[in-house]
Amino acid sequence: MRMSSLLGLIRGFPGKPLHPPLTDVSIGAYTVGTAMLVLGALGVEEEQMAHGALLAISGGLIVALPTALTGLADWLQIEKGTPARSVATIHLFVMLAATALFAATWLAQLDGYKQDEVKTLALILGVVAETVLAIGGNIGGANVFVYGIRVLKRGETPPRQALDPRGVKTEKP
């Protein structure tokens, strides 16, 4: 399989990129994990929250690799030297920082999982990681909503074709 074919497969189909739904999974898992750390620290079902937080953050970390790979494949297709490439590069590094912070949160909460409590360091790292994640997600959103990266804008496409998992034709009919 050629490298361009592999990158195309990793990127998804026209109108059906793989990176955005994977980001939803990881962002959702990280956000739930952070919310559980906060709730547990406030005394709401601390034992359950200590366990749930670690499990949710684990899910986010598991999905981080395919999310990063699909994002990297998209990044490689953005023309070098363009504002969109600059924004995408900033997004890439901010999201790597967020992932590293969530990995540190996971490590800090591991003993808390075993001891049925939310660890203070995990709480602090989790809130910082969530903040960095929100900033990174906003930066990534700029590539979609400002520069139109991976957006087809084919308003005349019939619903049946638009909903086809194989994607939308990139050329106009």
Backbone as a chain_set.jsonl record, in Angstrom:
{"seq": "MRMSSLLGLIRGFPGKPLHPPLTDVSIGAYTVGTAMLVLGALGVEEEQMAHGALLAISGGLIVALPTALTGLADWLQIEKGTPARSVATIHLFVMLAATALFAATWLAQLDGYKQDEVKTLALILGVVAETVLAIGGNIGGANVFVYGIRVLKRGETPPRQALDPRGVKTEKP", "coords": {"N": [[0.847, -1.17, 0.0], [0.62, 2.177, -0.909], [2.077, 5.169, 0.556], [0.478, 7.481, 0.294], [-2.019, 6.342, -0.115], [-2.396, 5.057, 2.311], [-2.409, 7.281, 4.048], [-4.714, 8.506, 3.087], [-6.643, 6.621, 3.817], [-6.418, 6.731, 6.609], [-7.226, 9.347, 6.999], [-9.918, 9.306, 6.349], [-13.077, 9.536, 4.555], [-14.138, 11.781, 1.855], [-15.951, 14.427, 3.182], [-16.434, 12.902, 5.391], [-14.448, 12.891, 7.565], [-12.108, 11.243, 9.761], [-10.858, 12.28, 12.04], [-12.417, 14.316, 13.538], [-14.692, 12.866, 14.866], [-13.226, 11.189, 16.548], [-11.92, 13.023, 18.165], [-14.079, 13.947, 19.581], [-14.696, 11.749, 21.187], [-12.371, 11.452, 22.809], [-12.206, 14.022, 24.022], [-14.664, 14.05, 25.351], [-14.343, 11.881, 27.144], [-12.123, 12.736, 28.678], [-13.232, 15.062, 29.784], [-15.388, 14.09, 31.299], [-13.902, 12.555, 33.113], [-12.429, 14.576, 34.421], [-14.531, 16.08, 35.529], [-15.495, 14.186, 37.325], [-13.308, 14.009, 39.065], [-13.41, 16.56, 40.208], [-16.0, 16.537, 41.379], [-15.725, 14.355, 43.157], [-13.705, 15.382, 44.817], [-15.174, 17.34, 46.013], [-16.679, 15.866, 47.679], [-18.763, 14.329, 46.736], [-19.867, 11.229, 46.454], [-17.189, 10.108, 46.684], [-15.548, 7.758, 46.536], [-16.611, 6.339, 44.301], [-16.321, 8.299, 42.352], [-13.553, 8.612, 42.327], [-12.793, 6.199, 41.231], [-14.232, 6.191, 38.789], [-13.197, 8.484, 37.53], [-10.523, 7.795, 36.933], [-10.97, 5.666, 35.185], [-12.409, 6.937, 33.105], [-10.524, 8.842, 32.195], [-8.61, 7.046, 31.376], [-9.9, 5.952, 29.147], [-9.893, 8.213, 27.466], [-7.132, 8.475, 27.064], [-6.571, 6.096, 25.735], [-7.853, 6.491, 23.297], [-6.41, 8.59, 22.386], [-4.124, 8.087, 20.744], [-5.103, 7.058, 18.128], [-6.588, 9.345, 17.535], [-4.632, 11.353, 17.403], [-3.092, 10.345, 15.263], [-4.887, 10.465, 13.078], [-5.309, 13.199, 13.032], [-2.711, 14.09, 12.488], [-2.392, 13.047, 9.925], [-4.259, 14.637, 8.57], [-3.052, 17.148, 9.02], [-0.696, 16.913, 7.532], [-1.669, 17.274, 4.989], [-2.289, 19.917, 4.743], [-1.414, 22.901, 3.19], [1.945, 23.934, 3.289], [3.271, 26.812, 4.973], [0.979, 28.303, 5.049], [-1.634, 30.24, 6.717], [-3.511, 28.482, 7.837], [-2.014, 26.133, 8.206], [-0.205, 27.036, 10.124], [-1.948, 27.534, 12.294], [-2.917, 24.94, 12.643], [-0.57, 23.664, 13.422], [-0.019, 24.887, 15.872], [-2.286, 23.967, 17.22], [-1.724, 21.208, 17.213], [0.552, 21.047, 18.95], [-0.488, 22.11, 21.34], [-2.468, 20.232, 21.91], [-0.901, 17.946, 22.239], [0.382, 18.698, 24.586], [-1.842, 18.797, 26.306], [-2.547, 16.087, 26.287], [-0.277, 14.959, 27.486], [-0.521, 16.133, 30.006], [-2.923, 14.941, 30.847], [-2.046, 12.307, 30.959], [-0.253, 12.541, 33.073], [-2.096, 13.234, 35.033], [-3.516, 10.842, 35.185], [-1.531, 9.139, 36.199], [-1.142, 10.397, 38.673], [-3.58, 9.926, 39.858], [-3.752, 7.205, 40.092], [-3.014, 5.853, 42.522], [-5.062, 6.898, 44.034], [-7.259, 5.641, 42.94], [-6.861, 3.072, 43.888], [-7.008, 3.579, 46.596], [-9.501, 4.575, 46.968], [-10.035, 7.349, 46.761], [-9.965, 10.815, 45.748], [-7.1, 12.187, 44.577], [-5.262, 15.071, 45.48], [-3.242, 16.191, 43.826], [-3.897, 14.968, 41.396], [-6.393, 16.115, 40.94], [-5.692, 18.84, 40.6], [-3.927, 18.684, 38.376], [-5.724, 17.562, 36.549], [-7.675, 19.594, 36.21], [-6.073, 21.629, 35.135], [-5.209, 20.286, 32.81], [-7.673, 19.953, 31.52], [-8.3, 22.606, 30.977], [-6.236, 23.308, 29.19], [-6.898, 21.498, 27.196], [-9.407, 22.506, 26.363], [-8.612, 24.955, 25.275], [-6.943, 24.034, 23.212], [-8.812, 22.586, 21.677], [-10.448, 24.655, 20.804], [-8.645, 26.061, 19.21], [-8.16, 24.104, 17.248], [-10.72, 23.969, 16.189], [-10.81, 26.364, 14.806], [-9.527, 25.797, 12.409], [-11.453, 24.358, 11.082], [-13.795, 25.973, 11.174], [-12.966, 28.539, 10.446], [-11.007, 28.346, 8.392], [-12.06, 26.304, 6.884], [-11.098, 23.68, 6.637], [-11.243, 20.369, 5.569], [-13.928, 20.608, 5.003], [-16.598, 20.28, 2.807], [-18.74, 21.767, 1.71], [-21.036, 21.321, -0.024], [-23.837, 22.047, -0.788], [-25.874, 21.239, -2.494], [-25.947, 18.505, -2.467], [-27.726, 15.491, -2.385], [-29.635, 14.202, 0.431], [-29.405, 11.357, 0.844], [-26.971, 10.707, -0.387], [-25.262, 12.391, 1.062], [-25.364, 11.224, 3.574], [-24.167, 8.821, 3.176], [-21.768, 6.535, 4.235], [-19.416, 6.281, 2.811], [-18.674, 8.708, 1.964], [-18.861, 11.952, 0.289], [-19.016, 12.861, -3.1], [-16.256, 14.649, -4.378], [-16.146, 16.227, -6.573], [-18.221, 18.477, -8.437], [-21.558, 17.65, -9.536]], "CA": [[0.0, 0.0, 0.0], [1.398, 3.407, -0.983], [1.917, 6.069, 1.694], [-0.664, 8.372, 0.059], [-3.232, 5.543, 0.105], [-2.508, 4.855, 3.751], [-2.832, 8.558, 4.623], [-6.113, 8.692, 2.708], [-7.446, 5.728, 4.65], [-6.393, 7.272, 7.964], [-7.96, 10.615, 7.018], [-11.348, 9.087, 6.174], [-13.624, 9.811, 3.237], [-14.581, 13.164, 1.678], [-17.158, 14.725, 3.945], [-16.498, 11.992, 6.539], [-13.109, 12.742, 8.142], [-12.062, 10.437, 10.988], [-10.34, 13.008, 13.195], [-13.412, 14.954, 14.425], [-15.394, 12.007, 15.829], [-12.287, 10.687, 17.555], [-11.7, 14.089, 19.146], [-15.263, 13.986, 20.454], [-14.574, 10.664, 22.165], [-11.328, 11.746, 23.8], [-12.601, 15.205, 24.788], [-15.74, 13.638, 26.251], [-13.795, 11.041, 28.218], [-11.321, 13.587, 29.559], [-14.114, 15.991, 30.492], [-16.087, 13.307, 32.325], [-12.912, 12.224, 34.139], [-12.14, 15.782, 35.197], [-15.733, 16.387, 36.324], [-15.53, 13.232, 38.442], [-12.291, 14.421, 40.033], [-13.935, 17.734, 40.924], [-17.12, 16.106, 42.224], [-15.185, 13.536, 44.241], [-12.999, 16.265, 45.746], [-16.214, 18.069, 46.748], [-17.331, 14.931, 48.589], [-19.881, 13.625, 46.103], [-19.542, 9.828, 46.125], [-15.757, 10.172, 46.381], [-15.0, 6.458, 46.122], [-17.045, 6.06, 42.929], [-15.729, 9.314, 41.478], [-12.12, 8.295, 42.221], [-12.684, 5.084, 40.282], [-14.745, 6.619, 37.483], [-12.28, 9.455, 36.925], [-9.385, 7.087, 36.342], [-11.451, 4.896, 34.036], [-12.742, 7.856, 32.01], [-9.272, 9.375, 31.659], [-8.006, 5.917, 30.648], [-10.547, 5.908, 27.831], [-9.36, 9.315, 26.667], [-5.751, 8.171, 26.689], [-6.591, 5.01, 24.744], [-8.286, 7.046, 22.008], [-5.488, 9.667, 22.014], [-3.236, 7.713, 19.636], [-5.761, 7.171, 16.818], [-6.978, 10.739, 17.316], [-3.429, 12.061, 16.966], [-2.689, 9.866, 13.934], [-5.796, 11.019, 12.061], [-5.026, 14.631, 12.972], [-1.432, 14.247, 11.796], [-2.648, 12.801, 8.496], [-4.894, 15.858, 8.065], [-2.047, 18.214, 9.079], [0.233, 16.725, 6.411], [-2.32, 17.69, 3.75], [-2.472, 21.368, 4.731], [-0.295, 23.507, 2.487], [2.967, 24.565, 4.132], [3.394, 28.252, 4.867], [-0.326, 28.972, 5.076], [-2.145, 30.483, 8.064], [-4.17, 27.266, 8.333], [-0.961, 25.215, 8.667], [0.304, 27.593, 11.377], [-2.94, 27.278, 13.335], [-2.933, 23.493, 12.87], [0.649, 23.312, 14.148], [-0.251, 25.306, 17.258], [-3.262, 22.999, 17.739], [-1.014, 19.947, 17.431], [1.389, 21.112, 20.149], [-1.33, 22.303, 22.523], [-3.127, 18.96, 22.204], [0.124, 17.058, 22.803], [0.555, 19.123, 25.981], [-3.028, 18.349, 27.045], [-2.448, 14.633, 26.443], [0.756, 14.707, 28.502], [-1.095, 16.506, 31.305], [-3.877, 13.901, 31.248], [-1.255, 11.13, 31.357], [0.231, 12.843, 34.425], [-3.282, 13.142, 35.896], [-3.777, 9.411, 35.342], [-0.525, 8.623, 37.132], [-1.388, 10.972, 40.0], [-4.821, 9.372, 40.415], [-3.671, 5.744, 40.175], [-3.119, 5.45, 43.934], [-6.402, 7.283, 44.481], [-8.153, 4.561, 42.514], [-6.644, 1.958, 44.819], [-7.35, 4.005, 47.962], [-10.886, 5.077, 46.939], [-10.098, 8.787, 47.021], [-9.44, 11.712, 44.731], [-5.82, 12.759, 44.995], [-5.2, 16.518, 45.228], [-2.416, 16.445, 42.641], [-4.683, 14.558, 40.228], [-7.415, 17.142, 40.75], [-5.045, 20.038, 40.049], [-3.476, 18.363, 37.017], [-6.9, 17.356, 35.71], [-8.275, 20.893, 35.877], [-5.139, 22.289, 34.212], [-5.283, 19.548, 31.549], [-8.963, 20.273, 30.889], [-8.188, 23.973, 30.467], [-5.389, 23.231, 27.995], [-7.71, 20.778, 26.201], [-10.409, 23.426, 25.834], [-7.901, 25.911, 24.422], [-6.523, 23.302, 22.011], [-9.992, 22.287, 20.868], [-10.858, 25.906, 20.173], [-7.677, 26.329, 18.144], [-8.447, 23.147, 16.177], [-11.979, 24.374, 15.57], [-10.553, 27.46, 13.873], [-9.212, 25.243, 11.094], [-12.698, 23.945, 10.435], [-14.797, 27.029, 11.064], [-12.402, 29.735, 9.825], [-10.331, 28.006, 7.137], [-12.837, 25.316, 6.13], [-10.341, 22.444, 6.42], [-12.035, 19.129, 5.493], [-15.337, 20.935, 4.792], [-16.868, 20.227, 1.379], [-19.715, 22.785, 1.329], [-21.778, 20.849, -1.199], [-25.228, 22.22, -0.38], [-26.801, 20.585, -3.433], [-25.839, 17.052, -2.321], [-28.942, 14.88, -1.835], [-29.426, 13.616, 1.764], [-28.953, 9.958, 0.784], [-25.54, 10.709, -0.695], [-24.557, 13.043, 2.168], [-25.321, 10.307, 4.713], [-23.428, 7.614, 2.775], [-20.504, 6.485, 4.986], [-18.254, 6.326, 1.914], [-18.354, 10.105, 1.7], [-19.525, 12.718, -0.751], [-18.124, 13.117, -4.234], [-15.613, 15.939, -4.222], [-16.398, 17.044, -7.766], [-19.627, 18.847, -8.58], [-22.215, 16.827, -10.549]], "C": [[0.899, 1.241, 0.0], [1.1, 4.3, 0.222], [0.71, 6.98, 1.509], [-1.98, 7.623, 0.255], [-3.471, 5.315, 1.591], [-2.988, 6.134, 4.441], [-4.302, 8.827, 4.306], [-7.04, 7.839, 3.557], [-7.534, 6.254, 6.077], [-7.219, 8.55, 8.061], [-9.467, 10.402, 6.929], [-11.77, 9.435, 4.763], [-13.977, 11.294, 3.101], [-15.908, 13.399, 2.401], [-17.333, 13.858, 5.179], [-15.101, 11.802, 7.135], [-13.163, 11.968, 9.458], [-11.636, 11.221, 12.223], [-11.435, 13.618, 14.081], [-14.178, 14.001, 15.349], [-14.479, 11.417, 16.898], [-11.993, 11.756, 18.598], [-12.878, 14.176, 20.101], [-15.175, 12.931, 21.544], [-13.546, 11.02, 23.24], [-11.687, 12.972, 24.643], [-13.7, 14.853, 25.781], [-15.222, 12.824, 27.422], [-12.98, 11.869, 29.204], [-12.201, 14.511, 30.4], [-14.893, 15.28, 31.594], [-15.122, 12.966, 33.459], [-12.596, 13.416, 35.026], [-13.329, 16.158, 36.08], [-15.834, 15.448, 37.521], [-14.479, 13.557, 39.492], [-12.809, 15.592, 40.871], [-15.057, 17.32, 41.874], [-16.642, 15.269, 43.41], [-14.469, 14.378, 45.28], [-13.983, 17.086, 46.576], [-17.01, 17.16, 47.681], [-18.524, 14.193, 48.022], [-19.407, 12.219, 45.719], [-18.056, 9.674, 45.782], [-15.18, 8.847, 45.901], [-15.346, 6.161, 44.66], [-16.41, 7.047, 41.941], [-14.235, 9.06, 41.287], [-11.9, 7.179, 41.213], [-13.084, 5.532, 38.877], [-13.813, 7.58, 36.772], [-11.114, 8.751, 36.243], [-9.813, 6.298, 35.106], [-11.763, 5.795, 32.841], [-11.472, 8.421, 31.37], [-8.512, 8.279, 30.911], [-8.584, 5.817, 29.245], [-10.037, 7.009, 26.923], [-7.947, 9.047, 26.194], [-5.671, 7.062, 25.646], [-6.926, 5.552, 23.357], [-7.321, 8.129, 21.524], [-4.621, 9.306, 20.813], [-3.957, 7.749, 18.289], [-6.225, 8.597, 16.512], [-5.791, 11.532, 16.788], [-3.002, 11.629, 15.562], [-3.582, 10.431, 12.833], [-5.583, 12.526, 11.929], [-3.721, 14.907, 12.24], [-1.606, 14.037, 10.292], [-3.334, 14.013, 7.865], [-3.877, 16.998, 7.987], [-1.095, 18.129, 7.89], [-0.341, 17.199, 5.08], [-2.537, 19.208, 3.66], [-1.214, 21.997, 4.126], [0.653, 24.223, 3.447], [2.989, 26.073, 3.899], [2.079, 29.012, 4.889], [-0.734, 29.259, 6.524], [-2.809, 29.236, 8.658], [-3.141, 26.271, 8.871], [-0.376, 25.713, 9.992], [-0.653, 27.312, 12.523], [-2.98, 25.787, 13.667], [-1.704, 23.042, 13.661], [0.528, 23.711, 15.616], [-1.213, 24.326, 17.93], [-2.577, 21.679, 18.098], [-0.218, 19.991, 18.737], [0.576, 21.326, 21.424], [-2.007, 20.986, 22.899], [-2.136, 17.916, 22.714], [0.367, 17.402, 24.268], [-0.628, 18.655, 26.829], [-2.971, 16.845, 27.295], [-1.41, 14.279, 27.508], [0.229, 15.051, 29.895], [-2.126, 15.477, 31.771], [-3.163, 12.602, 31.619], [-0.703, 11.331, 32.779], [-0.917, 12.77, 35.438], [-3.582, 11.681, 36.203], [-2.804, 8.812, 36.361], [-0.77, 9.126, 38.551], [-2.619, 10.374, 40.667], [-4.764, 7.86, 40.603], [-3.764, 5.25, 41.62], [-4.49, 5.806, 44.506], [-7.44, 6.251, 44.097], [-8.078, 3.413, 43.514], [-7.105, 2.295, 46.235], [-8.749, 4.632, 48.056], [-10.992, 6.565, 47.25], [-9.538, 9.57, 45.84], [-8.181, 12.358, 45.29], [-5.77, 14.237, 44.584], [-4.383, 16.842, 43.979], [-3.172, 16.068, 41.37], [-5.754, 15.597, 39.915], [-6.813, 18.377, 40.086], [-4.61, 19.793, 38.604], [-4.664, 18.198, 36.063], [-7.551, 18.659, 35.288], [-7.368, 21.668, 34.908], [-5.211, 21.615, 32.841], [-6.571, 19.877, 30.798], [-8.945, 21.675, 30.296], [-7.366, 23.995, 29.181], [-6.152, 22.533, 26.866], [-8.735, 21.703, 25.557], [-9.773, 24.457, 24.895], [-7.497, 25.24, 23.109], [-7.681, 22.964, 21.094], [-10.49, 23.516, 20.136], [-9.933, 26.253, 19.012], [-7.926, 25.384, 16.967], [-9.73, 23.501, 15.446], [-11.806, 25.509, 14.581], [-10.222, 26.924, 12.481], [-10.461, 24.801, 10.347], [-13.572, 25.161, 10.149], [-14.276, 28.329, 10.463], [-11.822, 29.401, 8.449], [-11.05, 26.938, 6.315], [-12.099, 24.025, 5.832], [-11.291, 21.243, 6.54], [-13.548, 19.388, 5.351], [-15.576, 20.982, 3.29], [-17.789, 21.346, 0.892], [-20.388, 22.429, -0.004], [-23.268, 20.858, -0.867], [-26.24, 21.527, -1.271], [-26.782, 19.06, -3.328], [-27.123, 16.49, -1.726], [-28.657, 14.203, -0.483], [-28.89, 12.186, 1.731], [-27.447, 9.88, 0.524], [-24.739, 11.336, 0.451], [-24.408, 12.108, 3.361], [-24.578, 9.01, 4.415], [-22.076, 7.594, 3.495], [-19.263, 6.51, 4.107], [-17.899, 7.746, 1.509], [-19.11, 10.69, 0.533], [-18.529, 12.921, -1.869], [-17.545, 14.525, -4.096], [-15.817, 16.819, -5.445], [-17.892, 17.332, -7.854], [-20.258, 18.013, -9.685], [-22.353, 17.541, -11.876]], "O": [[1.823, 1.345, 0.807], [0.032, 4.214, 0.829], [-0.017, 7.232, 2.47], [-2.953, 8.202, 0.739], [-4.605, 5.373, 2.066], [-3.862, 6.089, 5.307], [-5.046, 9.318, 5.155], [-8.107, 8.295, 3.969], [-8.603, 6.225, 6.686], [-7.842, 8.809, 9.09], [-10.227, 11.251, 7.397], [-10.932, 9.608, 3.878], [-14.103, 11.993, 4.106], [-16.862, 12.64, 2.233], [-18.281, 14.054, 5.941], [-14.613, 10.674, 7.206], [-14.155, 12.037, 10.183], [-12.014, 10.865, 13.339], [-11.376, 13.442, 15.298], [-14.307, 14.305, 16.534], [-14.911, 11.174, 18.024], [-11.834, 11.446, 19.779], [-12.703, 14.445, 21.29], [-15.536, 13.187, 22.692], [-13.82, 10.904, 24.434], [-11.49, 12.958, 25.858], [-13.672, 15.305, 26.926], [-15.619, 13.052, 28.565], [-13.127, 11.724, 30.418], [-11.942, 14.715, 31.586], [-15.038, 15.809, 32.697], [-15.479, 13.074, 34.632], [-12.506, 13.28, 36.246], [-13.152, 16.513, 37.246], [-16.216, 15.872, 38.612], [-14.731, 13.397, 40.686], [-12.661, 15.606, 42.093], [-15.061, 17.711, 43.041], [-17.104, 15.458, 44.535], [-14.597, 14.133, 46.48], [-13.675, 17.483, 47.7], [-17.906, 17.62, 48.39], [-19.227, 13.499, 48.756], [-18.639, 12.052, 44.772], [-17.71, 9.169, 44.714], [-14.398, 8.824, 44.95], [-14.476, 5.778, 43.877], [-16.015, 6.671, 40.838], [-13.708, 9.273, 40.194], [-10.944, 7.205, 40.438], [-12.369, 5.285, 37.905], [-13.652, 7.507, 35.554], [-10.762, 9.075, 35.109], [-9.101, 6.269, 34.102], [-11.426, 5.464, 31.704], [-11.36, 8.471, 30.145], [-7.842, 8.561, 29.918], [-7.853, 5.621, 28.274], [-9.775, 6.773, 25.744], [-7.6, 9.354, 25.054], [-4.803, 7.086, 24.773], [-6.348, 5.12, 22.36], [-7.402, 8.547, 20.369], [-4.405, 10.15, 19.944], [-3.474, 8.413, 17.372], [-6.251, 9.004, 15.35], [-5.928, 12.298, 15.834], [-2.592, 12.466, 14.757], [-3.092, 10.831, 11.776], [-5.67, 13.068, 10.827], [-3.634, 15.854, 11.459], [-1.031, 14.768, 9.486], [-3.016, 14.376, 6.732], [-3.844, 17.732, 6.999], [-0.728, 19.151, 7.308], [0.408, 17.492, 4.148], [-2.926, 19.716, 2.609], [-0.094, 21.661, 4.509], [0.23, 25.005, 4.299], [2.759, 26.549, 2.788], [2.068, 30.236, 4.761], [-0.247, 28.609, 7.45], [-2.677, 28.971, 9.853], [-3.383, 25.631, 9.895], [-0.085, 24.913, 10.882], [-0.228, 26.899, 13.602], [-3.068, 25.412, 14.836], [-1.798, 22.129, 14.482], [0.928, 22.956, 16.502], [-0.989, 23.905, 19.065], [-2.826, 21.11, 19.161], [-0.307, 19.065, 19.544], [0.915, 20.78, 22.473], [-2.11, 20.661, 24.081], [-2.499, 17.082, 23.542], [0.54, 16.51, 25.098], [-0.439, 18.172, 27.946], [-3.305, 16.381, 28.385], [-1.643, 13.398, 28.336], [0.506, 14.335, 30.857], [-2.197, 15.172, 32.962], [-3.623, 11.874, 32.498], [-0.691, 10.399, 33.583], [-0.732, 12.303, 36.562], [-3.868, 11.326, 37.347], [-3.204, 8.076, 37.263], [-0.625, 8.376, 39.516], [-2.699, 10.317, 41.894], [-5.661, 7.291, 41.225], [-4.52, 4.321, 41.906], [-5.014, 5.094, 45.363], [-8.392, 6.012, 44.839], [-9.097, 2.86, 43.928], [-7.537, 1.418, 46.982], [-9.129, 5.156, 49.103], [-11.928, 6.996, 47.922], [-8.748, 9.059, 45.047], [-8.204, 12.992, 46.344], [-6.184, 14.601, 43.483], [-4.788, 17.674, 43.168], [-3.09, 16.782, 40.37], [-5.99, 15.918, 38.75], [-7.367, 18.896, 39.118], [-4.893, 20.6, 37.719], [-4.615, 18.64, 34.915], [-7.938, 18.812, 34.13], [-7.858, 22.292, 33.967], [-5.268, 22.3, 31.819], [-6.556, 20.058, 29.58], [-9.514, 21.906, 29.229], [-7.757, 24.627, 28.199], [-6.056, 22.94, 25.709], [-8.91, 21.684, 24.339], [-10.334, 24.786, 23.85], [-7.683, 25.804, 22.031], [-7.555, 23.045, 19.872], [-10.906, 23.433, 18.981], [-10.39, 26.689, 17.956], [-7.907, 25.816, 15.814], [-9.819, 23.353, 14.227], [-12.566, 25.614, 13.619], [-10.597, 27.535, 11.479], [-10.514, 24.864, 9.119], [-14.033, 25.357, 9.024], [-15.073, 29.15, 10.011], [-12.106, 30.083, 7.465], [-10.682, 26.695, 5.165], [-12.436, 23.335, 4.87], [-12.045, 21.133, 7.506], [-14.352, 18.479, 5.559], [-14.837, 21.653, 2.569], [-17.629, 21.824, -0.231], [-20.297, 23.176, -0.979], [-23.88, 19.805, -0.687], [-27.359, 21.255, -0.836], [-27.533, 18.39, -4.037], [-27.57, 16.953, -0.676], [-27.559, 13.687, -0.274], [-28.007, 11.843, 2.517], [-26.741, 9.083, 1.143], [-23.652, 10.859, 0.775], [-23.418, 12.194, 4.088], [-24.383, 8.188, 5.311], [-21.309, 8.55, 3.374], [-18.162, 6.738, 4.608], [-16.926, 7.962, 0.787], [-19.897, 10.01, -0.125], [-17.34, 13.129, -1.625], [-18.253, 15.468, -3.742], [-15.672, 18.039, -5.358], [-18.719, 16.539, -7.406], [-19.592, 17.691, -10.669], [-22.888, 16.974, -12.829]]}, "num_chains": 1, "name": "protein.A"}
